[in-house]
Short mmCIF file of C-alpha atoms and ligand atoms in Angstrom, two decimals:
data_model
loop_
_atom_site.label_atom_id
_atom_site.label_comp_id
_atom_site.label_asym_id
_atom_site.label_seq_id
_atom_site.Cartn_x
_atom_site.Cartn_y
_atom_site.Cartn_z
CA UNK A 1435 -10.52 20.71 -12.48
CA UNK A 1436 -7.99 19.77 -15.21
CA UNK A 1437 -9.09 17.36 -17.68
CA UNK A 1438 -6.96 14.36 -18.33
CA UNK A 1439 -5.36 14.84 -21.89
CA UNK A 1440 -2.79 12.90 -23.69
CA UNK A 1441 -0.22 15.64 -22.88
CA UNK A 1442 3.19 14.56 -21.84
CA UNK A 1443 4.73 16.47 -18.70
CA UNK A 1444 8.61 16.40 -18.57
CA UNK A 1445 9.98 16.72 -15.16
CA UNK A 1446 13.66 16.83 -13.74
CA UNK A 1447 16.45 19.12 -12.61
CA UNK A 1448 18.27 21.93 -14.52
CA UNK A 1449 20.57 20.31 -16.95
CA UNK A 1450 18.32 17.19 -17.57
CA UNK A 1451 17.61 18.24 -21.38
CA UNK A 1452 13.82 18.71 -20.80
CA UNK A 1453 13.54 21.77 -23.15
CA UNK A 1454 15.73 20.02 -25.85
CA UNK A 1455 14.30 16.69 -25.60
CA UNK A 1456 10.87 18.09 -25.32
CA UNK A 1457 11.01 19.88 -28.77
CA UNK A 1458 12.34 16.78 -30.63
CA UNK A 1459 9.74 14.70 -28.80
CA UNK A 1460 7.01 17.04 -29.79
CA UNK A 1461 7.92 17.27 -33.35
CA UNK A 1462 8.10 13.21 -33.46
CA UNK A 1463 4.73 13.05 -32.02
CA UNK A 1464 3.36 15.81 -33.90
CA UNK A 1465 2.25 17.42 -30.58
CA UNK A 1466 2.83 21.13 -29.56
CA UNK A 1467 5.74 21.89 -27.57
CA UNK A 1468 5.41 24.23 -24.38
CA UNK A 1469 7.68 25.16 -21.55
CA UNK A 1470 6.66 26.66 -18.26
CA UNK A 1471 9.79 28.84 -18.24
CA UNK A 1472 9.23 30.13 -21.72
CA UNK A 1473 5.53 30.86 -20.82
CA UNK A 1474 6.56 32.87 -17.79
CA UNK A 1475 9.03 34.67 -19.81
CA UNK A 1476 6.53 35.49 -22.44
CA UNK A 1477 3.65 36.48 -20.06
CA UNK A 1478 5.67 38.95 -18.12
CA UNK A 1479 8.18 40.40 -20.93
CA UNK A 1480 11.14 40.06 -18.50
CA UNK A 1481 13.49 37.49 -17.50
CA UNK A 1482 13.27 34.90 -14.80
CA UNK A 1483 16.21 36.46 -13.17
CA UNK A 1484 14.50 39.72 -12.93
CA UNK A 1485 11.28 38.02 -11.53
CA UNK A 1486 13.49 36.41 -8.75
CA UNK A 1487 15.21 39.80 -7.90
CA UNK A 1488 11.59 41.76 -7.79
CA UNK A 1489 9.23 39.26 -6.39
CA UNK A 1490 11.48 36.49 -4.95
CA UNK A 1491 11.39 32.82 -5.53
CA UNK A 1492 7.76 32.77 -4.22
CA UNK A 1493 6.72 35.29 -6.88
CA UNK A 1494 8.26 33.29 -9.56
CA UNK A 1495 6.36 29.94 -8.18
CA UNK A 1496 3.11 31.75 -8.41
CA UNK A 1497 3.72 32.81 -11.92
CA UNK A 1498 5.28 29.31 -12.71
CA UNK A 1499 2.01 27.69 -11.44
CA UNK A 1500 -0.21 29.80 -13.56
CA UNK A 1501 1.74 29.11 -16.63
CA UNK A 1502 1.50 25.34 -15.94
CA UNK A 1503 -2.34 25.68 -15.65
CA UNK A 1504 -2.31 27.32 -18.68
CA UNK A 1505 -0.30 24.79 -20.69
CA UNK A 1506 -2.18 21.95 -19.19
CA UNK A 1507 -5.25 23.30 -21.04
CA UNK A 1508 -3.86 22.50 -24.39
CA UNK A 1509 -4.34 18.97 -25.69
CA UNK A 1510 -1.55 17.03 -27.01
CA UNK A 1511 1.40 19.02 -25.70
CA UNK A 1512 4.48 18.15 -24.68
CA UNK A 1513 5.33 20.30 -21.53
CA UNK A 1514 8.93 20.88 -20.47
CA UNK A 1515 8.66 22.43 -16.61
CA UNK A 1516 11.16 23.99 -14.60
CA UNK A 1517 13.55 21.94 -12.17
CA UNK A 1518 11.55 23.21 -9.34
CA UNK A 1519 7.96 23.06 -10.34
CA UNK A 1520 7.14 20.33 -7.90
CA UNK A 1521 8.28 22.27 -4.77
CA UNK A 1522 4.76 23.86 -4.98
CA UNK A 1523 2.21 21.92 -3.57
CA UNK A 1524 -0.50 22.52 -5.99
CA UNK A 1525 1.64 21.64 -8.85
CA UNK A 1526 2.46 18.40 -7.25
CA UNK A 1527 -1.17 17.46 -6.71
CA UNK A 1528 -2.28 18.45 -10.52
CA UNK A 1529 0.93 16.81 -11.91
CA UNK A 1530 0.36 13.70 -9.88
CA UNK A 1531 -3.12 13.04 -11.69
CA UNK A 1532 -1.54 12.87 -15.13
CA UNK A 1533 -0.51 9.53 -16.90
CA UNK A 1534 2.42 10.66 -18.67
CA UNK A 1535 4.87 12.11 -16.62
CA UNK A 1536 8.44 11.63 -17.63
CA UNK A 1537 11.33 12.05 -15.21
CA UNK A 1538 14.68 12.95 -16.98
CA UNK A 1539 16.89 11.31 -14.58
CA UNK A 1540 20.22 12.88 -14.66
CA UNK A 1541 23.79 12.34 -12.38
CA UNK A 1542 25.05 15.39 -10.78
CA UNK A 1543 27.95 15.39 -12.77
CA UNK A 1544 25.99 15.62 -16.19
CA UNK A 1545 23.78 18.45 -14.50
CA UNK A 1546 27.05 20.34 -13.90
CA UNK A 1547 28.32 19.97 -17.27
CA UNK A 1548 24.84 20.72 -19.09
CA UNK A 1549 23.29 23.43 -16.85
CA UNK A 1550 24.70 26.67 -17.94
CA UNK A 1551 24.48 29.68 -15.70
CA UNK A 1552 21.94 32.08 -17.32
CA UNK A 1553 19.35 34.63 -16.83
CA UNK A 1554 16.88 31.53 -16.72
CA UNK A 1555 18.56 29.98 -13.94
CA UNK A 1556 18.99 32.57 -10.90
CA UNK A 1557 19.45 29.91 -8.54
CA UNK A 1558 22.92 29.11 -9.85
CA UNK A 1559 24.03 32.63 -10.24
CA UNK A 1560 25.04 33.70 -6.75
CA UNK A 1561 26.05 30.27 -5.69
CA UNK A 1562 28.60 27.60 -6.52
CA UNK A 1563 26.41 25.77 -9.17
CA UNK A 1564 27.68 22.39 -8.53
CA UNK A 1565 26.94 22.63 -4.72
CA UNK A 1566 23.63 24.23 -5.33
CA UNK A 1567 22.53 21.60 -7.79
CA UNK A 1568 23.52 18.83 -5.24
CA UNK A 1569 21.66 20.77 -2.37
CA UNK A 1570 18.47 20.98 -4.68
CA UNK A 1571 18.74 17.32 -5.93
CA UNK A 1572 18.60 16.10 -2.22
CA UNK A 1573 15.15 17.40 -1.72
CA UNK A 1574 13.87 17.32 -5.14
CA UNK A 1575 14.86 13.78 -6.41
CA UNK A 1576 12.34 12.03 -3.97
CA UNK A 1577 9.61 14.19 -5.59
CA UNK A 1578 10.65 13.48 -9.09
CA UNK A 1579 10.77 9.88 -8.31
CA UNK A 1580 7.42 9.71 -6.57
CA UNK A 1581 5.46 11.71 -9.06
CA UNK A 1582 6.78 10.36 -12.45
CA UNK A 1583 5.03 7.47 -14.06
CA UNK A 1584 8.12 6.98 -16.72
CA UNK A 1585 11.74 7.31 -16.01
CA UNK A 1586 14.55 7.75 -18.50
CA UNK A 1587 18.15 7.81 -17.86
CA UNK A 1588 19.74 10.56 -19.90
CA UNK A 1589 23.42 10.62 -19.00
CA UNK A 1590 24.50 8.34 -21.83
CA UNK A 1591 21.89 9.71 -24.42
CA UNK A 1592 21.36 12.53 -26.84
CA UNK A 1593 18.09 14.29 -26.71
CA UNK A 1594 16.95 12.66 -29.95
CA UNK A 1595 17.81 9.08 -28.52
CA UNK A 1596 15.98 10.17 -25.23
CA UNK A 1597 12.79 11.26 -27.11
CA UNK A 1598 12.61 7.86 -29.11
CA UNK A 1599 12.95 6.02 -25.80
CA UNK A 1600 10.19 8.19 -24.24
CA UNK A 1601 7.93 7.48 -27.53
CA UNK A 1602 8.79 3.44 -26.89
CA UNK A 1603 7.84 3.66 -23.14
CA UNK A 1604 4.59 5.44 -23.79
CA UNK A 1605 3.63 2.34 -25.77
C1 S3P B 929 14.55 26.44 -11.74
C2 S3P B 929 14.72 25.81 -12.68
C3 S3P B 929 14.86 26.59 -14.13
C4 S3P B 929 13.77 27.83 -13.89
C5 S3P B 929 14.15 28.67 -12.60
C6 S3P B 929 14.21 27.71 -11.45
C7 S3P B 929 14.71 25.28 -10.48
O1 S3P B 929 14.17 25.74 -15.27
O2 S3P B 929 12.45 27.26 -13.74
O3 S3P B 929 15.61 29.14 -12.74
O4 S3P B 929 14.25 25.83 -9.20
O5 S3P B 929 15.37 24.28 -10.59
P1 S3P B 929 15.22 24.38 -15.87
O6 S3P B 929 14.91 23.39 -14.87
O7 S3P B 929 14.57 24.46 -17.22
O8 S3P B 929 16.53 25.19 -16.08
#
């Protein structure tokens, strides 16, 4: 059982700015910053694209789950998660028990603009990125909505402004 901590969990799709906003938010709050994707890459020593190739998406989800568990054991952390973190049942149950779960709401247009195709985003490599992001959003948006405790619209704001808005909403 994970302890309730003051950690802040950022959720949302690729291109919503979880990592850039998370870094600023952590700095402003004097918290540590952690990122499930970075943790997976650090622990395995290979890229996310490589893990998808060798172990498939399910292998990546297992590793992402282990990374999440480790990061949640930290106190006072801002934890940026991968866009698909809630597709894994256990992650959903665990994240749902936390009080500071921030959904960075982002339109499809902005996601397309911001989500660069990279080794960190294999789901966009062999697909039309716009179509893929749209398809993912259909199934994932209800999960982001359901599990978040704070929602922030990111379309019109820069990461620094979003970070300040989060601090404001945390009360
Ligand atoms: C994924 C999002 C990525 C990364 C992986 C899978 C997804 O993280 O975890 O490529 O399923 O949406 P970002 O949301 O940080 O790009």
